[in-house]
Coordinates of C-alpha atoms and ligand atoms in Angstrom, one line a residue:
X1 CA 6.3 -35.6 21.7
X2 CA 2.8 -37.7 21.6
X3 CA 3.7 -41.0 19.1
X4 CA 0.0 -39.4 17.1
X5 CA 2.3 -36.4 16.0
X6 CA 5.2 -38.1 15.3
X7 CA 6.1 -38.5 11.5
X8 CA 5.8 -42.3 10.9
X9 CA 8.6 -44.0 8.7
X10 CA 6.7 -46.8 7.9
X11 CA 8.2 -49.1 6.0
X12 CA 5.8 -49.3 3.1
X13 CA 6.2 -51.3 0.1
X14 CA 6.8 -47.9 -1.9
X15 CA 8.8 -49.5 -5.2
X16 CA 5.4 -51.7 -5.5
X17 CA 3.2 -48.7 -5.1
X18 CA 5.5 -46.8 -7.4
X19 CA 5.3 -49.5 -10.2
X20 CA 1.5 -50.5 -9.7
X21 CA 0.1 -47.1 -10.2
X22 CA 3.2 -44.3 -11.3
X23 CA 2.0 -40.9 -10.3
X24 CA -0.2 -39.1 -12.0
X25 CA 0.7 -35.5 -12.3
X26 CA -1.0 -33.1 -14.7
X27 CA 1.3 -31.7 -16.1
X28 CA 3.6 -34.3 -16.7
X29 CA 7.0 -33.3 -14.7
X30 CA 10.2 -33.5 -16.7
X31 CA 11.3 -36.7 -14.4
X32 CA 9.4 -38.7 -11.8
X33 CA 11.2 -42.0 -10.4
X34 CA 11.1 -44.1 -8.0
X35 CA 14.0 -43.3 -5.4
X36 CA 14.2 -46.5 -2.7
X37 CA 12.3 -48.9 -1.3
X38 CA 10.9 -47.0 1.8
X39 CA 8.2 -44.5 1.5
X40 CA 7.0 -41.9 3.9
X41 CA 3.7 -41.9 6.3
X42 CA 2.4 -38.5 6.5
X43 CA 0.4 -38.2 9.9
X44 CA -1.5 -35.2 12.5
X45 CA 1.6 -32.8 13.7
X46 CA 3.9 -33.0 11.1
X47 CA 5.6 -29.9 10.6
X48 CA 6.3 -28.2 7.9
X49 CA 9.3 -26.4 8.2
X50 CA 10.4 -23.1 5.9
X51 CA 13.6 -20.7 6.1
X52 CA 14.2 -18.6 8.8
X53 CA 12.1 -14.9 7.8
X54 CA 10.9 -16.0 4.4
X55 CA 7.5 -14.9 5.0
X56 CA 6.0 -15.7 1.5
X57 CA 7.0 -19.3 2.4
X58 CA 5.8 -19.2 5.6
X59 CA 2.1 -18.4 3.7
X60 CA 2.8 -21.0 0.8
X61 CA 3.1 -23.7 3.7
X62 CA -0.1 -22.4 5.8
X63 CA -1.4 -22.1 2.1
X64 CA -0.5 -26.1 1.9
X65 CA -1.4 -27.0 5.0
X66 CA -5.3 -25.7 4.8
X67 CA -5.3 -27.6 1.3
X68 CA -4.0 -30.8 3.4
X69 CA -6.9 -30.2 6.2
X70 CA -9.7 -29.7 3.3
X71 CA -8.7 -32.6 1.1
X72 CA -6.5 -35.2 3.1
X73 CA -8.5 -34.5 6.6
X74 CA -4.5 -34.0 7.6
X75 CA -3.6 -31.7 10.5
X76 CA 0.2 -30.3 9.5
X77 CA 1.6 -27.3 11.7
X78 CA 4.1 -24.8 9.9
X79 CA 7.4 -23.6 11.7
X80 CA 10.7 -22.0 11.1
X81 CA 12.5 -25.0 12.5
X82 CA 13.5 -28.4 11.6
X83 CA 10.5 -30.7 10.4
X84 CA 10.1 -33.4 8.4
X85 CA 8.4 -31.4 5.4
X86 CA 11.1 -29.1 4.2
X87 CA 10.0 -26.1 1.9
X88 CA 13.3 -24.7 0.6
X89 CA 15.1 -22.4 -2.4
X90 CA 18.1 -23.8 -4.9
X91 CA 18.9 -20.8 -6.6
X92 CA 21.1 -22.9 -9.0
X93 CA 17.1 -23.9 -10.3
X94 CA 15.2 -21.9 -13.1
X95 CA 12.6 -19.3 -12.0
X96 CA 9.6 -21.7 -11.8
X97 CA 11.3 -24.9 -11.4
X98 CA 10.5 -27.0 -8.6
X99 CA 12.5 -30.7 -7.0
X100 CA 10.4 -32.6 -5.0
X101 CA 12.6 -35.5 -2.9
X102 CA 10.2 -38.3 -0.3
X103 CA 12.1 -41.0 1.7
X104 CA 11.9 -42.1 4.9
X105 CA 13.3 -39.2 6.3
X106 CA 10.8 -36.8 5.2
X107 CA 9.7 -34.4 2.3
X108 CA 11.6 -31.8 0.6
X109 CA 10.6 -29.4 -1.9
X110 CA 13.3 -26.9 -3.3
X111 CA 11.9 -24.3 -5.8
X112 CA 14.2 -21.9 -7.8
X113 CA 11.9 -19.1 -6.1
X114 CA 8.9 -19.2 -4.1
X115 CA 6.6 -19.7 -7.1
X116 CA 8.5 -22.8 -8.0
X117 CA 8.0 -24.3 -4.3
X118 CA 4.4 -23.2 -4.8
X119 CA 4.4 -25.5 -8.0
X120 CA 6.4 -28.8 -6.6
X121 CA 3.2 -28.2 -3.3
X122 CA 0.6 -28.5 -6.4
X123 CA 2.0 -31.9 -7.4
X124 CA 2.2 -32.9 -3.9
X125 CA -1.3 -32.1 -3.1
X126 CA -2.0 -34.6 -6.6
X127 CA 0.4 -37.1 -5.2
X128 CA -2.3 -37.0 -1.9
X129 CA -4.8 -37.2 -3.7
X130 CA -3.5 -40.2 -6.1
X131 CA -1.7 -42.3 -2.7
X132 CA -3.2 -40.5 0.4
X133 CA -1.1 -40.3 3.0
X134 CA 1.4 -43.1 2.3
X135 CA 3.4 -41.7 -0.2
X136 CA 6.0 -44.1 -2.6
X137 CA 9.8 -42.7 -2.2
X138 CA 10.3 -40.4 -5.3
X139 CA 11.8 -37.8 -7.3
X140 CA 10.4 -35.4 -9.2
X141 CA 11.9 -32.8 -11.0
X142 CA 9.9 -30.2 -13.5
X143 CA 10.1 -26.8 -15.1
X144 CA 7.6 -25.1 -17.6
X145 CA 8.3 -25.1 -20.9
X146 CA 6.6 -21.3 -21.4
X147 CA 6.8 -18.6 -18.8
X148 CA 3.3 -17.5 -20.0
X149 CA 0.8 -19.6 -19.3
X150 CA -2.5 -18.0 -19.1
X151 CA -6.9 -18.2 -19.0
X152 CA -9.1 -15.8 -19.7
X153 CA -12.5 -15.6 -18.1
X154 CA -15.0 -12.9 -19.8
X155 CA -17.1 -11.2 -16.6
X156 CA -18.9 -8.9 -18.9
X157 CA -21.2 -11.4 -20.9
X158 CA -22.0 -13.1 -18.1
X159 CA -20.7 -12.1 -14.3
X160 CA -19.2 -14.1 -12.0
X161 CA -19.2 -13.4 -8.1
X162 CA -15.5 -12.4 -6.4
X163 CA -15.8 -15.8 -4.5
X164 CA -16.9 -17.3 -7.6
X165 CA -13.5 -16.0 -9.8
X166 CA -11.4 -16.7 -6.9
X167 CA -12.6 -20.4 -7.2
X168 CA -11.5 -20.2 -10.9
X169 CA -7.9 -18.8 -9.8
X170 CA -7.8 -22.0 -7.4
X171 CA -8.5 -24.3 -10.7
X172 CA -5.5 -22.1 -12.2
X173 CA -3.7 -22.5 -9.2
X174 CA -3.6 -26.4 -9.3
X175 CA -2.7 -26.4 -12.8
X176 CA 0.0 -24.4 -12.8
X177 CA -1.3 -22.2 -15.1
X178 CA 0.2 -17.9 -13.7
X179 CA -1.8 -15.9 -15.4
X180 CA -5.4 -15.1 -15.3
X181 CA -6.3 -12.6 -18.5
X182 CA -9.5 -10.7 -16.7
X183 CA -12.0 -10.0 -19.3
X184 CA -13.7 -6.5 -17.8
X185 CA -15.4 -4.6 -20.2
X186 CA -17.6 -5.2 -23.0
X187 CA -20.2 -4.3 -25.2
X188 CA -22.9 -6.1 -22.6
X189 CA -21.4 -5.0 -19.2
X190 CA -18.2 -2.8 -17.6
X191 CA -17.3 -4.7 -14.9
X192 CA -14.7 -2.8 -13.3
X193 CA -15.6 0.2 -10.9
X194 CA -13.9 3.6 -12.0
X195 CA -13.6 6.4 -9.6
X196 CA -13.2 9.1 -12.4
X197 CA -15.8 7.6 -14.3
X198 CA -19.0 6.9 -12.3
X199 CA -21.3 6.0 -14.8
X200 CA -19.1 3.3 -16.2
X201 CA -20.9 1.2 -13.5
X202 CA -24.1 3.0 -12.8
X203 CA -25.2 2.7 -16.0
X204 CA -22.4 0.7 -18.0
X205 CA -22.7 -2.7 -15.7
X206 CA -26.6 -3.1 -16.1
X207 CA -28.3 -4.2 -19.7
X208 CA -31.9 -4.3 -19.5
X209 CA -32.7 -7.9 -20.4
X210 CA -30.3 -10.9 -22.0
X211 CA -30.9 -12.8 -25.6
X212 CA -32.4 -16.1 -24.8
X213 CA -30.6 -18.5 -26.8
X214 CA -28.6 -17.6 -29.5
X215 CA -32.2 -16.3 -30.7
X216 CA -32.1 -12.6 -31.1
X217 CA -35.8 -12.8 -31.3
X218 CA -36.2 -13.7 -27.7
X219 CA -35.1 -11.8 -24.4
X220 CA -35.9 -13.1 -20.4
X221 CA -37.1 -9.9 -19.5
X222 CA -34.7 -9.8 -16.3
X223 CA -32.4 -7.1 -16.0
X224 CA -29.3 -8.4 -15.6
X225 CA -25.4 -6.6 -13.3
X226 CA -22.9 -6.4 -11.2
X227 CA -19.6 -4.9 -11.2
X228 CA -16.4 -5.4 -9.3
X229 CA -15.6 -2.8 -6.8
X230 CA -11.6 -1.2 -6.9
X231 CA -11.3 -3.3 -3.0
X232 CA -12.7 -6.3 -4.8
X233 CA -10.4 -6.0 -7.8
X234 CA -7.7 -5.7 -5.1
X235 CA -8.7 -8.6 -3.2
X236 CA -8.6 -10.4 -6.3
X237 CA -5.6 -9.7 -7.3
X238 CA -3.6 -10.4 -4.3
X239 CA -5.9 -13.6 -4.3
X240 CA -3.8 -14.6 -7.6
X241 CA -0.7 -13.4 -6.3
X242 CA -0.7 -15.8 -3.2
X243 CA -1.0 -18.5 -5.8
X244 CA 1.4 -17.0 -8.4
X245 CA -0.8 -15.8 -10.4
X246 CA -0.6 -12.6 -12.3
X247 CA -3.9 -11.0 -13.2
X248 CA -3.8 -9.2 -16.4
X249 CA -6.4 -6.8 -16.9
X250 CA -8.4 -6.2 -20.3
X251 CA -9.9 -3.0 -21.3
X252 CA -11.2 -3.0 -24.8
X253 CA -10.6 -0.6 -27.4
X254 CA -12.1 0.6 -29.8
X255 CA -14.9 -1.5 -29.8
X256 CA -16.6 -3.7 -28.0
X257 CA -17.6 0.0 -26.6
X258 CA -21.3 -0.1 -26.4
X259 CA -21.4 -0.2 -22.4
X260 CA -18.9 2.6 -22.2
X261 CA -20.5 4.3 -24.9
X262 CA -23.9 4.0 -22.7
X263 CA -22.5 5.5 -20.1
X264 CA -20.7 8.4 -21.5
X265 CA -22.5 8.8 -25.5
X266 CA -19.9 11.4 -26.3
X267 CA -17.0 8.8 -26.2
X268 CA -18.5 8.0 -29.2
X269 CA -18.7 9.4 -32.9
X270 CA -23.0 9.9 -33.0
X271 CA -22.6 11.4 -29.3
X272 CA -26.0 10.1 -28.8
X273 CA -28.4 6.6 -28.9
X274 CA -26.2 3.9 -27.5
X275 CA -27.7 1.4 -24.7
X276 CA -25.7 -1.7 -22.9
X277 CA -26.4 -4.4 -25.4
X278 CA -28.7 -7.4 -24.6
X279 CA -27.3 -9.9 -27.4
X280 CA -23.9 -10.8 -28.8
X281 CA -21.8 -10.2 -31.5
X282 CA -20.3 -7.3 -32.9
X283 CA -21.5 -3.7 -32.5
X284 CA -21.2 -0.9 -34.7
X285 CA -20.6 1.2 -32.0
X286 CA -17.1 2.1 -31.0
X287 CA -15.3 4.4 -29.2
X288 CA -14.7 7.7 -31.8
X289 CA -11.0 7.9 -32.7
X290 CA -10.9 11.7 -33.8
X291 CA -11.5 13.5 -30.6
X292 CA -8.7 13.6 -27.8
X293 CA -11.8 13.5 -25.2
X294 CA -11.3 9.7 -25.8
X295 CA -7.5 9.6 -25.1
X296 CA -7.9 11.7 -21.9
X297 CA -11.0 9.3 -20.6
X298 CA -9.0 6.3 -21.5
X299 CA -5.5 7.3 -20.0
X300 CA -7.4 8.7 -17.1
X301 CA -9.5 4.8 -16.9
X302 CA -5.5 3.2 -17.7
X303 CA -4.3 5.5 -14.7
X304 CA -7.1 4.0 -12.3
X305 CA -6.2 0.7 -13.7
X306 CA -2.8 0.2 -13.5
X307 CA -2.9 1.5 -10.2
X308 CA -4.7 -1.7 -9.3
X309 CA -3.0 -4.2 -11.3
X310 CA 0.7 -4.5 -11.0
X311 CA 0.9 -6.8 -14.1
X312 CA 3.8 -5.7 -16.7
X313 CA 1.0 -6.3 -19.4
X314 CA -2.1 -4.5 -19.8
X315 CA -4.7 -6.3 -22.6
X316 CA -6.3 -3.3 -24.5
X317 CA -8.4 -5.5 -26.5
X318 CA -8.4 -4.1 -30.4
X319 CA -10.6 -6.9 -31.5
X320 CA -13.3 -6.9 -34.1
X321 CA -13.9 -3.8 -34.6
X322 CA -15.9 -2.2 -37.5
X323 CA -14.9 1.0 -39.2
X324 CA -18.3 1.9 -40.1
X325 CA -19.1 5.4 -37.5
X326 CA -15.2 6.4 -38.0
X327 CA -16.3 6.7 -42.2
X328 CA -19.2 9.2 -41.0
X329 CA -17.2 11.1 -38.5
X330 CA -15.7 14.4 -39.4
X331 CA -13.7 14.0 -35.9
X332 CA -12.3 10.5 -37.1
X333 CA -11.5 11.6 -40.9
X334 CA -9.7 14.7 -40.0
X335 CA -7.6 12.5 -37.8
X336 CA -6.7 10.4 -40.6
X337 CA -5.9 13.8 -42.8
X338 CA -3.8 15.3 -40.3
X339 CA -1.5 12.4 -39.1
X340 CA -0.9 11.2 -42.6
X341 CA -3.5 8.4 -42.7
X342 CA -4.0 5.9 -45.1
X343 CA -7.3 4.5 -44.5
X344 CA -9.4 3.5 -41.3
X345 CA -7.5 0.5 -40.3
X346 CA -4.2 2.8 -40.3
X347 CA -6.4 4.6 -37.3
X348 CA -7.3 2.1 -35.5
X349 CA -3.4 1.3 -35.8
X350 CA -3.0 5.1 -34.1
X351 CA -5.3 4.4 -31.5
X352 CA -3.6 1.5 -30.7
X353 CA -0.1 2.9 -30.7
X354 CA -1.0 6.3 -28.6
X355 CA -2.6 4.0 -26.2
X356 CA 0.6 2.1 -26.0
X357 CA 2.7 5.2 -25.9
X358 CA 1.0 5.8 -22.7
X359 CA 1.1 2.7 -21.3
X360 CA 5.3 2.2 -22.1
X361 CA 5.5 5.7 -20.2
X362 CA 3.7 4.2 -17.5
X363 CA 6.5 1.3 -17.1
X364 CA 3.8 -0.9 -18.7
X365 CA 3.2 -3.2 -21.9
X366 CA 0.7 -3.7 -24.3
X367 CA -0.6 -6.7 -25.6
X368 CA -4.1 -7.0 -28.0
X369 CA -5.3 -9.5 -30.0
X370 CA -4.4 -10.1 -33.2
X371 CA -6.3 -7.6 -35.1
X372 CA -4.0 -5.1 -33.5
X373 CA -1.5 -6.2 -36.7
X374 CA -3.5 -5.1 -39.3
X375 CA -2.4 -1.3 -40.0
X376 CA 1.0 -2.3 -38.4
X377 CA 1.9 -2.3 -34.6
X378 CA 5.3 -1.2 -32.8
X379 CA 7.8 -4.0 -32.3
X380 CA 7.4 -3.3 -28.7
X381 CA 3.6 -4.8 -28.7
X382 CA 2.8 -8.4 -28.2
X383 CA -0.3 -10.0 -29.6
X384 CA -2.4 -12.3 -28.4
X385 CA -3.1 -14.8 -31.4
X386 CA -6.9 -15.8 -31.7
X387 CA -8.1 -16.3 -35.3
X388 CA -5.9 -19.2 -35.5
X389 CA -2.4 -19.1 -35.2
X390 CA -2.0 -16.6 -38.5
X391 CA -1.7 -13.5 -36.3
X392 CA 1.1 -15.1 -34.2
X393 CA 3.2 -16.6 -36.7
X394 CA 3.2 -13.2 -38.3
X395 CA 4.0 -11.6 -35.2
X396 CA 7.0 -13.7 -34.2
X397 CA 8.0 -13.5 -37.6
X398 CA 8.1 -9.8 -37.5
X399 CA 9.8 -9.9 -34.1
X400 CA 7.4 -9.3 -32.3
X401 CA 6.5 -11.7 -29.1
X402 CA 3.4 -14.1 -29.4
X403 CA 0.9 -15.6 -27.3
X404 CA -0.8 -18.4 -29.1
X405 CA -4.6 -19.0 -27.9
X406 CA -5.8 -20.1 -31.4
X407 CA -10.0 -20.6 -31.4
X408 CA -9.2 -23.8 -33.7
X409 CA -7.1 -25.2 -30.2
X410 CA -7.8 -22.9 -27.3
X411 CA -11.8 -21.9 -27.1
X412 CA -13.3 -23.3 -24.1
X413 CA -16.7 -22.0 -25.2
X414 CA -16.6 -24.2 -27.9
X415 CA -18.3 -27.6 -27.3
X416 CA -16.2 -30.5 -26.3
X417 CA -17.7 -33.7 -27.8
X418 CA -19.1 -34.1 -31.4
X419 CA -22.2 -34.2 -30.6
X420 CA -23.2 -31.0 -28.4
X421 CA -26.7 -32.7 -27.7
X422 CA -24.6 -34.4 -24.9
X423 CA -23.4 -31.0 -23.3
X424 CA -25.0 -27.6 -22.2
X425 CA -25.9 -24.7 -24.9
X426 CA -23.2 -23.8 -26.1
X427 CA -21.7 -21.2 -28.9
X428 CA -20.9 -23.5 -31.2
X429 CA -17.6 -24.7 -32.6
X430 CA -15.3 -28.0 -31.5
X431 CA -12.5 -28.0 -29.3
X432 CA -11.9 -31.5 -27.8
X433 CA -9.5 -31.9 -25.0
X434 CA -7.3 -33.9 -27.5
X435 CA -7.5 -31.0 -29.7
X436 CA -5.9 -28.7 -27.0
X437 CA -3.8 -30.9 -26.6
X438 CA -2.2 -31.4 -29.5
X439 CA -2.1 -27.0 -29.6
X440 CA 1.6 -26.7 -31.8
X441 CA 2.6 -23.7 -30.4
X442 CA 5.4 -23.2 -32.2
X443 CA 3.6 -24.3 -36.2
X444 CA 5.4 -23.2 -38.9
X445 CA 8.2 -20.8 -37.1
X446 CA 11.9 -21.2 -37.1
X447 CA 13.8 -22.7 -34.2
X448 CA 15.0 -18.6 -34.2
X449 CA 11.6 -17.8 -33.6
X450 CA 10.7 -20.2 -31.3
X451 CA 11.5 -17.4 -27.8
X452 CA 9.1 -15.1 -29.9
X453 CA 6.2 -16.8 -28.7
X454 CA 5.9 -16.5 -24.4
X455 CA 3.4 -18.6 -23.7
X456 CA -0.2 -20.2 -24.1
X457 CA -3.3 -19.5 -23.4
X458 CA -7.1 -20.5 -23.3
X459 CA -10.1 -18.3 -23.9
X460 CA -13.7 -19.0 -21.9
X461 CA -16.0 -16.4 -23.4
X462 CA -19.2 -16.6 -21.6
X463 CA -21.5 -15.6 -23.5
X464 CA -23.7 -19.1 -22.8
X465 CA -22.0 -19.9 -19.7
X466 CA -24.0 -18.1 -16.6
X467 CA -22.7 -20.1 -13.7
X468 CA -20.0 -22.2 -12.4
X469 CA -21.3 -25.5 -12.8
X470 CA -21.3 -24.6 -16.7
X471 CA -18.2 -23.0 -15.9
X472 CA -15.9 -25.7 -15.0
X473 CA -17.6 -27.8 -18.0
X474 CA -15.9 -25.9 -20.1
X475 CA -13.0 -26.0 -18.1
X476 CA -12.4 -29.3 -16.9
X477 CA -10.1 -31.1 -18.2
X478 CA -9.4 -29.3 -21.1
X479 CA -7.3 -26.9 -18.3
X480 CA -5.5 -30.0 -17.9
X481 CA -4.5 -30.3 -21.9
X482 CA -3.3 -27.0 -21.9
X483 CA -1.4 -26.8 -18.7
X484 CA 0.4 -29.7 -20.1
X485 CA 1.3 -28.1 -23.3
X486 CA 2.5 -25.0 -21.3
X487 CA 4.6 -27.2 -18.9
X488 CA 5.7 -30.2 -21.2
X489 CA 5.9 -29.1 -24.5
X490 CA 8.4 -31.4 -25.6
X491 CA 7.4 -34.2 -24.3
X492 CA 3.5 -34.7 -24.7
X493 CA 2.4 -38.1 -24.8
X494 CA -2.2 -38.5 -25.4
X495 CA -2.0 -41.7 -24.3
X496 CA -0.4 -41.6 -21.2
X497 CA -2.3 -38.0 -20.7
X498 CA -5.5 -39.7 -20.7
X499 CA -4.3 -42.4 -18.4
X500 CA -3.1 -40.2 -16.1
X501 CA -6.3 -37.5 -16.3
X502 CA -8.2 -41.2 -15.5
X503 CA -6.5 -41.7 -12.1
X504 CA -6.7 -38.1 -10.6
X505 CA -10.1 -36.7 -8.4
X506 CA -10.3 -33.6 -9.4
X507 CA -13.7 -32.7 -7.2
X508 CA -11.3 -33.4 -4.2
X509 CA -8.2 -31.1 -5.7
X510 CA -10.2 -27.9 -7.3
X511 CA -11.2 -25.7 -4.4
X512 CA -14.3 -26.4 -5.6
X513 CA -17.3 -27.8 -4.0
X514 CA -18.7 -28.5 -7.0
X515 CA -16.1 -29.1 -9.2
X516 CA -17.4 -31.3 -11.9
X517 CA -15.6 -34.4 -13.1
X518 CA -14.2 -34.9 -16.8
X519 CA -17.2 -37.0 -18.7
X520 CA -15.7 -39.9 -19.7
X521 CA -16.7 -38.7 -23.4
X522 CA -14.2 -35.8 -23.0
X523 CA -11.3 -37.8 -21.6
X524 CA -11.8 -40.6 -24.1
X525 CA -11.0 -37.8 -26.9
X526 CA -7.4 -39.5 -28.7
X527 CA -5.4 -36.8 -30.7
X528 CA -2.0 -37.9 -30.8
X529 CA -0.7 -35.4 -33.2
X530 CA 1.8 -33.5 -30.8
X531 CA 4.1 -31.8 -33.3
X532 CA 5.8 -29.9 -30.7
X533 CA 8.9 -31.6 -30.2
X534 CA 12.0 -29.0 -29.0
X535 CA 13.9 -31.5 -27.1
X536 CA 13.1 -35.1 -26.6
X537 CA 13.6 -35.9 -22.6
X538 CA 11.5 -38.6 -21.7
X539 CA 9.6 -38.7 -18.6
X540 CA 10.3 -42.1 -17.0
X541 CA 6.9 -43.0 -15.7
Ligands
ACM1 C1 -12.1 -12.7 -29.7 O1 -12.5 -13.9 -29.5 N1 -13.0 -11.8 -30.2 C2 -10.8 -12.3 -29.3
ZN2 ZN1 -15.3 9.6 -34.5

């Protein structure tokens, strides 16, 4: 074997590199320490070596090995046999857990399961990207504190290419974060292509012209579309999946309707005069709750989509919907007389539940945002908390399971920095990076209620955001805040946060070309009210 492809054991001074600049992982791991003197020299050749006929990690280390070309300019070579770089499974590890041992023998990685080797390879590529290729001798052991840890992007205010999402799934990806909430239709655009439902996307994708501003006096004059084909939405999804990432669709109902309502009028209560809207906000116009036609489009548009998304949950929306058409429509009143309704809200609580009937016959679950409570909801629902955390303290309180995405913590459309003259147009609002990071998701509940609530998420609405440079403003690093309080919960720590968010390159680590750094504005941000404190383990970096 050539000396260039040999693994090197040099005998670095890996305790000093250790103690002059710890690693800095985002999210902070459980434990990282120093573990001997002599550190390990990665070179061209190394082989990465995986289990016999374990062909996910035989993908997760070609996966890491492209990542190593691209960002290190390192040349490894996967194979079943011996090497140096060992990807492995320790059953006796949780789900998502990851170990990750470098001495002067070589590298291991043990995960629980796959996705937990695929988690211990993200803080490698950081470690690269912090040392190079002379890596310190260390442990490190971590495991998430939620098992939901999602992002939505919204493709229907403004659309974003498949290359262009799939870069957004590789910014998941390197945070950890496994689940990507797909925002796909909307009162501006339906995004999603429909076999059953052709118009959905001939007419439904396209508005005629988009708001300028947040002036509903002015309009560019461009039509404005696009729409993901069902091969796209596949590509995507198994896209996510080789990065253990489940893509959960949203469809909304009731309203948000306008572009479904476009395309087929009689979906809703007038039957007639709806267009694909060219501003935002909320819309009158929702899907009509009295006549069955709107069950049988929407189980026959579920049918289509759960055939394309193999994710447990299905996101039906349920948010901000007015009542308004449903007081005019005989359709919609006689279906609050016959089932025993109370008022309106109580139907948009049927809706919701016959829609969820469907989708638990289907071997699937529902989760809506937090509107979905009002008029009651089956204990089998989970809702997505938004309007603050009210709707998901209620929920776990009820018994029913959470996901906390509060606006007041978890809106990246919101501006960053106090003053937004510094940042891009934006929707208004403040959500700092220390504010996400000081998201409690657990305020106010009970130790007892604590499993109630499965995860965190944040919300980039895109109604201002029309490309990815904007994009991963928004994104960067408040991604980083929140994968932290979805990994390391208990132990959360600004200070050493924004040390560590100092030393890392995220334009070499986000599968971005054009990923854009954190402005030193944003990572200056100090909030170091972390309130979520289950268990006190320290870190010892
Ligand atoms: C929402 O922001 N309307 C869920
Ligand atoms: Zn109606």
């Amino acid at each position: 074997m050539k000396k260039t492809i040999l693994l090197l054991l040099a005998a670095l001074s890996a305790a000093g590199a250790f103690a002059a600049a710890p690693p800095a992982l985002v999210p902070q791991p459980r434990l990282a320490v120093c573990d001997g003197d002599e550190g390990l020299q990665l070179a061209d050749g190394v082989r990465i070596s995986v289990p016999a006929n374990n062909v996910v990690l035989f993908r997760v280390a070609e996966q890491f090995a492209q990542w190593m070309e691209r960002e290190a300019g390192l040349r490894l070579a996967v194979a079943e046999s011996d090497g140096p770089l060992r990807l492995t499974l320790d059953e006796s590890l949780g789900a998502e857990a990851y170990r990750l041992t470098v001495g002067p023998d070589g590298l291991l990685v043990e995960g629980g399961t796959e996705a937990g080797v695929f988690y211990g390879l993200q803080s490698l590529r950081q470690l690269v990207s912090q040392y190079g290729t002379a890596l310190p001798a260390l442990r490190i052991e971590d495991e998430p504190t939620f098992a939901y840890r999602g992002t939505m992007l919204d493709c229907c205010r403004h659309f974003f290419t498949v290359d262009e999402v799939k870069t957004f799934i590789d910014i998941l990806a390197l945070h950890k974060i496994n689940r990507f909430h797909w925002h796909l239709t909307d009162d501006q655009g339906w995004r999603i292509e429909i076999l059953r439902y052709p118009e959905l996307t001939r007419v439904g994708a396209h508005r005629a012209e988009t708001v300028l501003g947040n002036n509903s006096a002015a309009y560019d004059g461009k039509p404005y579309g696009g729409y993901y084909t069902q091969r796209q939405v596949r590509d995507v999804v198994a896209y996510a999946a080789e990065r253990f990432i489940t893509v959960v669709p949203e469809i909304e109902m009731p309203g948000h309707a306008s572009a479904a309502l476009a395309s087929y009028p009689w979906l809703g209560c007038a039957g007639e005069g709806y267009k694909v809207q060219t501003l935002w906000g909320v819309f009158p116009e929702v899907f009509c709750a009295g006549r069955d036609t709107t069950f049988e489009f929407m189980e026959e548009v579920l049918d289509e989509v759960i055939a394309l998304f193999p994710s447990e949950y299905i996101h039906v929306g349920g948010d901000e919907c007015p009542k308004e058409s449903w007081k005019h429509c005989p359709e919609c009143q006689r279906r609050i007389r016959e089932e025993g309704l109370r008022d309106e809200n109580e139907l948009q609580s049927y809706f919701i539940h016959r829609i969820e009937r469907w989708l638990n016959a289907h071997g699937r679950r529902l989760i809506g945002w937090d509107e979905i409570l009002e008029g009651g909801i089956s204990q089998s629902a989970t809702i997505m908390s938004w309007r603050g955390a009210a709707g998901g303290i209620a929920a776990a309180k009820a018994g029913n399971h959470a996901i906390m995405t509060p606006n007041t913590h978890c809106y990246f459309d919101y501006y960053q920095t106090k003053d937004p003259r510094q940042e891009p147009w934006g929707i208004g609002g403040y959500v700092s990076v220390g504010k996400v990071y000081a998201l409690d998701p657990y305020d106010q509940l009970t130790e007892a209620e604590h499993p109630f609530i499965l995860g965190v998420q944040a919300n980039l609405w895109t109604e201002y955001v029309a490309g990815m440079a904007h994009l991963q403003h928004m994104l960067l690093p408040r991604l980083a805040a929140l994968a932290e309080v979805g990994w390391a919960c208990d132990r959360r720590d600004m200070e050493s946060f924004r040390v560590r968010l100092g030393r890392r390159a995220p334009g070499s680590m986000s599968g971005a070309a054009t990923a854009v750094r954190p402005t030193s504005s944003t990572a200056r941000t100090n909030n170091s009210d972390n309130s979520c404190k289950k268990t006190q383990i320290r870190p010892s970096v």
